[in-house]
Short mmCIF file of C-alpha atoms in Angstrom, two decimals:
data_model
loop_
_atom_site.label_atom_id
_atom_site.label_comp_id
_atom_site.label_asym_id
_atom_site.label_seq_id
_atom_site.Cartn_x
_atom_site.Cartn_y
_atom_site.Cartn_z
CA UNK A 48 5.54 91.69 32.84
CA UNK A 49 8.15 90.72 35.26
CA UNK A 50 10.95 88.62 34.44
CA UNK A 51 10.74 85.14 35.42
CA UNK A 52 14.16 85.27 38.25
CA UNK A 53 11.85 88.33 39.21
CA UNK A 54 8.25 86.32 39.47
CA UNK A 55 8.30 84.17 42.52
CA UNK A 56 5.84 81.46 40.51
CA UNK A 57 9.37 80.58 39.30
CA UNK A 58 10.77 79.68 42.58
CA UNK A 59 11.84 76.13 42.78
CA UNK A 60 10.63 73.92 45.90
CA UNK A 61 12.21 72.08 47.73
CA UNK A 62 12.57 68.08 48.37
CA UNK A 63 11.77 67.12 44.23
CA UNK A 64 14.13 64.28 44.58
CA UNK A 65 11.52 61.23 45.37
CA UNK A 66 8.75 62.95 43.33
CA UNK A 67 7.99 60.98 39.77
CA UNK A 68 9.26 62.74 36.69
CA UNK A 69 6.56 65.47 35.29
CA UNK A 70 4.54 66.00 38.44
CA UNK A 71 3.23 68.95 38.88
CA UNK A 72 3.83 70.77 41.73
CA UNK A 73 1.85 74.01 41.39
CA UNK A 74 0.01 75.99 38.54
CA UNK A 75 -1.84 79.37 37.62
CA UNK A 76 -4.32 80.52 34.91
CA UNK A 77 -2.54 83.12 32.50
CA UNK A 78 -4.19 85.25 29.81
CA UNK A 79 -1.95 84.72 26.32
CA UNK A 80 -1.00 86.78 23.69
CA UNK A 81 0.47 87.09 20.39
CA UNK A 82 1.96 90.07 19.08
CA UNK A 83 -0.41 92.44 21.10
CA UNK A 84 -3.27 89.85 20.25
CA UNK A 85 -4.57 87.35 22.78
CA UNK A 86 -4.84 84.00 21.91
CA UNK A 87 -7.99 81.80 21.68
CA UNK A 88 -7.25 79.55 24.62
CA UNK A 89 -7.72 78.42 28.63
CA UNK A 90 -4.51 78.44 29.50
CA UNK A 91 -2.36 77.87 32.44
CA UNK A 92 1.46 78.03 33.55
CA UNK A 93 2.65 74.65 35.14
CA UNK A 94 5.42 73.83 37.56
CA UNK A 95 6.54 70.58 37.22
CA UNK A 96 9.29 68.01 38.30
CA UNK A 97 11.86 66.93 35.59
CA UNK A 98 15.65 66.18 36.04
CA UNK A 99 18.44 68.92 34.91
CA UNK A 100 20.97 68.22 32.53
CA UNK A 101 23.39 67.29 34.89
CA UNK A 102 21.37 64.99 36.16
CA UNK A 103 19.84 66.72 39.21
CA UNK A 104 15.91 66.96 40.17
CA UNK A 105 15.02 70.63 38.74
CA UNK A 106 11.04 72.66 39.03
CA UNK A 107 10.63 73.49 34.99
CA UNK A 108 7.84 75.58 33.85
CA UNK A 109 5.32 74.70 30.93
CA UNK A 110 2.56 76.60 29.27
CA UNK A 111 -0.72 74.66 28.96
CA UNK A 112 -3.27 75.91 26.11
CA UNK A 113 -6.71 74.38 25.65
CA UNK A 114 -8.22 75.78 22.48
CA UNK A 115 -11.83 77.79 23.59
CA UNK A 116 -13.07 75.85 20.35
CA UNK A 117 -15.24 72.81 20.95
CA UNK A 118 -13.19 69.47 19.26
CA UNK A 119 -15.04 68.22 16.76
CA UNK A 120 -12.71 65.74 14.77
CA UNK A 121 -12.53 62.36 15.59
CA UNK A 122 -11.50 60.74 19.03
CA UNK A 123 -10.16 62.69 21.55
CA UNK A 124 -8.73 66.11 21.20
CA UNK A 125 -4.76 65.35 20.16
CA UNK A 126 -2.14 67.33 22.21
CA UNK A 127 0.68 68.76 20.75
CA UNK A 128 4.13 69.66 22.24
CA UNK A 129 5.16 72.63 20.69
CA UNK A 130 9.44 73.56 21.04
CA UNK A 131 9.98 77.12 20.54
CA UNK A 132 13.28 78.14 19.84
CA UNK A 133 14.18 79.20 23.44
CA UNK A 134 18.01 80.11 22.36
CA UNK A 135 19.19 82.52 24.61
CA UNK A 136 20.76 81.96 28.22
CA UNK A 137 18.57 84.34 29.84
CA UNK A 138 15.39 83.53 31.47
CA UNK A 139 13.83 86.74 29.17
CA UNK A 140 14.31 84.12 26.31
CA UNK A 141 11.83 81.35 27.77
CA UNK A 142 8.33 80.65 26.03
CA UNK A 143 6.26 81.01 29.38
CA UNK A 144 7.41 84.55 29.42
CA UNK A 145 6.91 85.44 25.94
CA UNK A 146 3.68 83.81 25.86
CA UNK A 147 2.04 86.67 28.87
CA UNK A 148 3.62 88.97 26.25
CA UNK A 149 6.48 89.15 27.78
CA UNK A 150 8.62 91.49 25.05
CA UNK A 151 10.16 94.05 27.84
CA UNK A 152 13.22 91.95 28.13
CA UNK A 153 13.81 92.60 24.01
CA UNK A 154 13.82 90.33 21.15
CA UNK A 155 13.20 86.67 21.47
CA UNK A 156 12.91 83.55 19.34
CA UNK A 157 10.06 82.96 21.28
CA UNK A 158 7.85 85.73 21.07
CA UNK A 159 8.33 85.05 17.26
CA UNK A 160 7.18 82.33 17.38
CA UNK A 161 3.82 82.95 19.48
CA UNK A 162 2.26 82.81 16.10
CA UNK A 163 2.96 79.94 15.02
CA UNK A 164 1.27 78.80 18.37
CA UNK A 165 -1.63 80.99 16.90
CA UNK A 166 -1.87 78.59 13.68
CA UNK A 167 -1.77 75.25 15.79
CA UNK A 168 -4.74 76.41 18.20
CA UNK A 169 -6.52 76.89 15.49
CA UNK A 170 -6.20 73.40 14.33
CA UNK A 171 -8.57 72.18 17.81
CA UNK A 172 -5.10 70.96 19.61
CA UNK A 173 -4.40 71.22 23.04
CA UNK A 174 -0.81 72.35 23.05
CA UNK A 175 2.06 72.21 25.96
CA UNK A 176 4.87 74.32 25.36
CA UNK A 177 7.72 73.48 27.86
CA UNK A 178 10.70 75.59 28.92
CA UNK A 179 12.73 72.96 28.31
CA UNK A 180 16.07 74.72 29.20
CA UNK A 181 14.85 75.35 32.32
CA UNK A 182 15.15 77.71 35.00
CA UNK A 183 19.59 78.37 34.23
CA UNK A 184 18.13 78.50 30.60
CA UNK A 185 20.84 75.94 29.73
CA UNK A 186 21.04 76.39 25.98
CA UNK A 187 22.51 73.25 24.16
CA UNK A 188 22.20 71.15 27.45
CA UNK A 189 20.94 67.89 25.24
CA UNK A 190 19.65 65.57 28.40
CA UNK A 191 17.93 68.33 30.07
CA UNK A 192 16.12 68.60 26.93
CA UNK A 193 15.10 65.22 26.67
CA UNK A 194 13.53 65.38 29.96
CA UNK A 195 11.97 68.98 29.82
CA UNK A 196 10.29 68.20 26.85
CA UNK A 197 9.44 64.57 27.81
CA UNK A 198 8.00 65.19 31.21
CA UNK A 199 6.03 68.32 30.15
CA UNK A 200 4.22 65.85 28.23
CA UNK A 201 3.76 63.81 31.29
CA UNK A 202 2.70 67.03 33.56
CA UNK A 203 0.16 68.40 31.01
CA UNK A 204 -1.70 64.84 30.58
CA UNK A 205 -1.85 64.86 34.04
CA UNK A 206 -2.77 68.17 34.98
CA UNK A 207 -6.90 67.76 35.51
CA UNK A 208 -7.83 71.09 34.55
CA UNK A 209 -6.93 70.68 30.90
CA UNK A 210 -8.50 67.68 30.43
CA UNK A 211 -6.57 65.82 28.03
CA UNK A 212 -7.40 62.28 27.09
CA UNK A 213 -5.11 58.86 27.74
CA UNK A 214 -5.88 57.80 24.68
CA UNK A 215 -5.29 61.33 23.16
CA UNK A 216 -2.41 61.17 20.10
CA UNK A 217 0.81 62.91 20.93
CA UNK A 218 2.70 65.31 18.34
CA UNK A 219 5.97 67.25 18.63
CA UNK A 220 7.37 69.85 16.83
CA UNK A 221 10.03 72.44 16.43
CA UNK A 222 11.49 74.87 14.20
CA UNK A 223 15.20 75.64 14.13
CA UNK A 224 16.41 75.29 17.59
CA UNK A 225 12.90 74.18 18.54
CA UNK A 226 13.49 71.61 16.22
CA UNK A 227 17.06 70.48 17.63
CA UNK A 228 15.04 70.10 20.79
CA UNK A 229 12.27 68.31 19.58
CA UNK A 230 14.60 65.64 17.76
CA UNK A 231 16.71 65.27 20.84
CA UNK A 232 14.05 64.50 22.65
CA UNK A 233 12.58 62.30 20.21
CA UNK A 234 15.22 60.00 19.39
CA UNK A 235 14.95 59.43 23.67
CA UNK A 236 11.21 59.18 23.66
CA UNK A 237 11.28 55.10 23.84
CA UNK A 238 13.58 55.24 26.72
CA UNK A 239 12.71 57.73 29.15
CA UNK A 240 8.85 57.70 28.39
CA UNK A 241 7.85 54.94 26.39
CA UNK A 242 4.11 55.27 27.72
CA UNK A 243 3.58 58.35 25.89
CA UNK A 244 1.49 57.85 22.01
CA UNK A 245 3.83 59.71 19.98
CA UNK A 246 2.21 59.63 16.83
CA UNK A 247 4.17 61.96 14.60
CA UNK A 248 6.90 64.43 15.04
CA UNK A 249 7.64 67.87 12.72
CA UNK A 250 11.35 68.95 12.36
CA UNK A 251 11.42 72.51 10.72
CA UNK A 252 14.82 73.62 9.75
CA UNK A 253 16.38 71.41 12.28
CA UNK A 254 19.72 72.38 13.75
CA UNK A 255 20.56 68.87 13.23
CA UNK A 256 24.32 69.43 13.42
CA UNK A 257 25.30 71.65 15.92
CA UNK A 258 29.13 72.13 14.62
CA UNK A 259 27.92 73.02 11.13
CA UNK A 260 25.28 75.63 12.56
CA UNK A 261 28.03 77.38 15.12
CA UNK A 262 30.25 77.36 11.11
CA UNK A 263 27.05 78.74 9.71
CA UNK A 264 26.72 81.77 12.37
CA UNK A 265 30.48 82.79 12.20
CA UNK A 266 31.06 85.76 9.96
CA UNK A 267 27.22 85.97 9.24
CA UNK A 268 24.40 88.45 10.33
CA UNK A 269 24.22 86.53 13.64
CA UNK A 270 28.21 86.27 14.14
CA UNK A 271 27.84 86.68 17.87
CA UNK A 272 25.34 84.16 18.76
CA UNK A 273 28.05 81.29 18.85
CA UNK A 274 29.15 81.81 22.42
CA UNK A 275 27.91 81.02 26.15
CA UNK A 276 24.79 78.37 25.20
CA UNK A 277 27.69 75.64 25.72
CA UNK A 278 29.70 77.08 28.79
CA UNK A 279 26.32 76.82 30.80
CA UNK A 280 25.33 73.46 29.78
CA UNK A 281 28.79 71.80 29.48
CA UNK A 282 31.08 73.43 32.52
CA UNK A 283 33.41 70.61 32.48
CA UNK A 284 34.36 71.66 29.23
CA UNK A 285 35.60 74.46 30.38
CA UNK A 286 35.05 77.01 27.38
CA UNK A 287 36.72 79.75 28.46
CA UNK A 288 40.07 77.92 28.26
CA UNK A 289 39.35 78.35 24.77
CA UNK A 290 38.72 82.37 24.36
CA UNK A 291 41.22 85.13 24.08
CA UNK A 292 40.64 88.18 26.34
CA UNK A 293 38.20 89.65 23.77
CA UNK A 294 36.06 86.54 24.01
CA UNK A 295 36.04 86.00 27.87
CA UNK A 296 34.95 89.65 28.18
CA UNK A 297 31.53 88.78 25.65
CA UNK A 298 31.12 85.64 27.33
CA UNK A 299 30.70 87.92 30.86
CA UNK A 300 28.40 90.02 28.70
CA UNK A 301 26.15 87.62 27.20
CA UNK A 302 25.40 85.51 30.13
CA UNK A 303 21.56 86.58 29.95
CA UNK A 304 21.83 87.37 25.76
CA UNK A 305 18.84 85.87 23.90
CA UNK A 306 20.27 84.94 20.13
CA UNK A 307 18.73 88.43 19.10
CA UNK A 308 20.56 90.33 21.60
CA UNK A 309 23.77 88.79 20.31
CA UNK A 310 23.35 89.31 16.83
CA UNK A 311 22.58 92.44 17.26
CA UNK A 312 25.56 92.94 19.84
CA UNK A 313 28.04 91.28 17.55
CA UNK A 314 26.95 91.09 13.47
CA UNK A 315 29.40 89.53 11.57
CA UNK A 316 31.54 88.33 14.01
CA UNK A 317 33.47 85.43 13.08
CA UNK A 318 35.04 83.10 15.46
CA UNK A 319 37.97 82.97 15.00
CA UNK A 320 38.66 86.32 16.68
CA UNK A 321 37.40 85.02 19.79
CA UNK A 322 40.36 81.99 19.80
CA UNK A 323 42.88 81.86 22.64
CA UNK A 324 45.14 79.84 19.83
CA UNK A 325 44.73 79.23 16.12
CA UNK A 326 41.96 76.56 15.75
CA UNK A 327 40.84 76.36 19.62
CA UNK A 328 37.80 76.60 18.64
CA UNK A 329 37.26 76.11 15.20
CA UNK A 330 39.43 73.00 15.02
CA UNK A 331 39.56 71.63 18.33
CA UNK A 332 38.30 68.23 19.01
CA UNK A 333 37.51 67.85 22.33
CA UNK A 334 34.93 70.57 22.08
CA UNK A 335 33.98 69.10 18.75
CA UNK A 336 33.22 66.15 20.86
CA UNK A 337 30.77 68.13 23.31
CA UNK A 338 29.27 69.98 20.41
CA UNK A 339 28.41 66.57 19.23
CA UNK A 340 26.21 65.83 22.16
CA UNK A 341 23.80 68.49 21.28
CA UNK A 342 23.26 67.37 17.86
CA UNK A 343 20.50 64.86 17.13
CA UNK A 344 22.52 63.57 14.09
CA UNK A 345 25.43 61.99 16.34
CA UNK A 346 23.07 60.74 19.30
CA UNK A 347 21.89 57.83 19.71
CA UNK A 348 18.19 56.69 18.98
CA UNK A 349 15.82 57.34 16.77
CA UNK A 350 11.81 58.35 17.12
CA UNK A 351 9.44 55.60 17.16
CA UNK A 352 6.61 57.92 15.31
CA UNK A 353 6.90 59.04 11.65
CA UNK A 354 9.00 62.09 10.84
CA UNK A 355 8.46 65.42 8.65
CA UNK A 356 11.70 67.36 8.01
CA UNK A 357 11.29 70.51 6.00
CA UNK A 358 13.81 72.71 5.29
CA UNK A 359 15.41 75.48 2.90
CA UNK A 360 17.82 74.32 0.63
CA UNK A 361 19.44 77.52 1.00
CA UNK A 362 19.48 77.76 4.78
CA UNK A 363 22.76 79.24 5.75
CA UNK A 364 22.32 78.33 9.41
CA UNK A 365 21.17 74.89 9.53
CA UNK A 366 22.81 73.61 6.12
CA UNK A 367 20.45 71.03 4.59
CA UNK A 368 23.25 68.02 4.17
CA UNK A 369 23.20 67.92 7.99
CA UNK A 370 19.24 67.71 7.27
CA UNK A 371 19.62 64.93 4.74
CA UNK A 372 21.86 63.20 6.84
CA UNK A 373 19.43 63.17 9.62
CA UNK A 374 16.39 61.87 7.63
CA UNK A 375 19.06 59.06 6.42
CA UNK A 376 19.80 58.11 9.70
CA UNK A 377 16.40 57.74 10.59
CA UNK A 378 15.54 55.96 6.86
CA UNK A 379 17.92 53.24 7.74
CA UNK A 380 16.41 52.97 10.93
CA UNK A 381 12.96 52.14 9.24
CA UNK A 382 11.38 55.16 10.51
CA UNK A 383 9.30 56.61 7.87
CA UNK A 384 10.37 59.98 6.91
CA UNK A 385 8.92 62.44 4.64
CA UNK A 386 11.90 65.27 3.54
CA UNK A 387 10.56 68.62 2.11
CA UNK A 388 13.08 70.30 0.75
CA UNK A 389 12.23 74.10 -0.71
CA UNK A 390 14.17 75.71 -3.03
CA UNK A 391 12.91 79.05 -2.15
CA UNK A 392 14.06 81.00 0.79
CA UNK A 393 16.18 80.81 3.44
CA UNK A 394 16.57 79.78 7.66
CA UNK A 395 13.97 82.91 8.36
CA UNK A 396 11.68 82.30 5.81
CA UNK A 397 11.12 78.40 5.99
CA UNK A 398 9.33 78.49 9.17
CA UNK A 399 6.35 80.25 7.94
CA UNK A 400 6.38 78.60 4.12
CA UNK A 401 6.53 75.63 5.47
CA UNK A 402 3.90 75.93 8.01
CA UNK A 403 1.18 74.66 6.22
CA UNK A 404 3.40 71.40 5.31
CA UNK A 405 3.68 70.94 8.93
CA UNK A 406 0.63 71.61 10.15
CA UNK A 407 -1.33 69.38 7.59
CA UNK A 408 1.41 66.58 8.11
CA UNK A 409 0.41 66.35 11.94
CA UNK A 410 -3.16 66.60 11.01
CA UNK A 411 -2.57 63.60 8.99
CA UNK A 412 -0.97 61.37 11.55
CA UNK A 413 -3.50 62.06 14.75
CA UNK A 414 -6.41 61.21 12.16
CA UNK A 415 -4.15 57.84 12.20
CA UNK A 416 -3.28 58.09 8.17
CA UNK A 417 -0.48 56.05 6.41
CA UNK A 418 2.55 58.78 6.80
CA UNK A 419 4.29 58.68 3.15
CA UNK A 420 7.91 58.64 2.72
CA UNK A 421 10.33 59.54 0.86
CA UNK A 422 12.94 57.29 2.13
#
């Protein structure tokens, strides 16, 4: 499977500026898979028109799957968009490519998470599953997630050959990074695309503070995933200022890394080996103050649909007071919220346990049920 910078699908056109946010401006049918196994959907790749996050007019890709399954519940089919956790700066990392079993390019967060894809088609839900960091793969870059995610809504609703209902309910969810993305976007949702029907939204071990997850990774099993997502989203923060030698030279050679390929790279790295100067990293607040732009706990807004936030108590990456914290903010807001916290298992293990949690929770709100709260 070629890489995407090598497929020329991928190409962006030229003069998007005047073109309406999430039309699409060409598509192809794709055969799926999952772990060697295809998947039981019509599905499609879609180019579509969004806005970067730096604000300029960008071609993003999104996978369109139509479960082969007749819909048999009630109304129309609901469609689902589905945030993998892209994380990774290379275009090997994006879910388009992992979903035409793309695994060449090595471990990804999202060819793990091709199954859970699996379990939602089998629900009878159309999903989309955008590429939301789009084609630079700008990891962290917060307003190019909002409109990635947010106008692959708008492309699949209106791309004919799927078929999906006006009326049809609208779901999100995300696990992990997936689930950073998903709240981001979210908490923008009334703003930027208020016509959508956002009926309920699914936050799996959400990454809801950014700082405390980049703590988390230092000096753990995934030590060297902490650099390069924010040098390519946030240039004017000028990153490298902040590195020694020995972290300018694995910032040049991670600038394609998916968060495997890092962790793998550098285990147990901790950061403060990468600091030009004690604390330029770890205690520096002007990049705290990017860092907080990627983090759906210190951005404005809130979603206008109920919320599910599960999550490990023991999560070492995403540590569950940023969790609470989130589900308060969106409490006080009035949003209902439903927190499941498990006391068993970890950041890895939570997104399958609580799978079922999830999937039952958005089966609840497109049958239009009273969402219960535990605010």
């Amino acid at each position: 499977m070629p890489l995407p910078e090598q497929d020329s699908f991928y190409a962006e056109p030229d003069g998007l500026a005047d073109l309406a946010n999430g039309t699409v401006l060409a598509s192809r049918v794709i055969e799926t898979e999952s772990f060697w196994q295809p998947l039981p959907a019509d599905a499609w790749q879609v180019q579509y028109k969004t806005i970067d996050n730096h604000g300029e007019p960008r071609a993003y890709i999104a996978t369109i799957l139509v479960p082969q399954q007749e819909w048999t519940g009630d109304g129309p089919r609901p469609l689902l968009s589905y945030q993998v956790a892209e994380d990774g700066v290379g275009s090997k990392c994006a879910p388009s490519y992992a979903l035409r079993g793309g695994i060449e390019g090595g471990p990804s967060g999202a060819y793990a998470e091709t199954g859970m894809i699996r379990f939602a088609l089998r629900q009878g839900w159309a999903l989309v599953v955008p590429d939301y960091q789009g084609p630079d793969s700008e990891l962290f870059g917060a307003e190019g997630y909002v409109h990635g995610v947010l106008d692959g809504i708008r492309a699949a609703r209106s791309f004919a050959p799927a078929a999906v209902d006006p009326a049809a309910p609208i779901g999100m969810w995300g696990y992990s990074g997936g689930a950073q993305a998903t709240a981001i976007a979210a908490q923008a949702h009334t703003a930027y695309a208020p016509e959508l029907p956002l009926s309920g939204v699914v936050l799996g071990g959400v990454v809801a503070d950014l700082e405390a997850t980049m703590a988390g990774f230092s000096g753990g099993i995934a030590g060297g995933a902490v650099v390069v997502g924010l040098d390519r989203s946030y240039p004017e923060a000028e990153v490298s200022r902040y590195l020694n030698e020995s972290g300018r030279e694995m910032l040049a050679a991670s600038r394609a890394d998916c968060v495997p390929n890092a962790a793998l790279a550098y285990p147990f790295l901790d950061a403060t080996a990468l600091e030009a100067w004690p604390g330029s990293i770890t205690n520096n607040a002007e990049l705290s103050r990017v860092v907080r732009e990627a983090s759906p706990l210190h951005r404005a807004g809130v979603p206008a649909a109920p919320v599910l936030i599960h999550h490990a108590v023991a999560d070492e990456f995403a540590p569950i007071g940023s969790a609470r914290a989130l589900a308060e903010k969106y409490c006080g807001a009035g949003i209902p919220v439903q927190l499941a916290e498990n006391t068993i298992g970890e950041h890895g293990t939570e997104a399958m346990l609580g799978m079922p949690t999830a999937l039952s929770y958005l089966a609840d709100r497109y049958a239009a049920k009273p969402a219960a709260s535990t605010c």
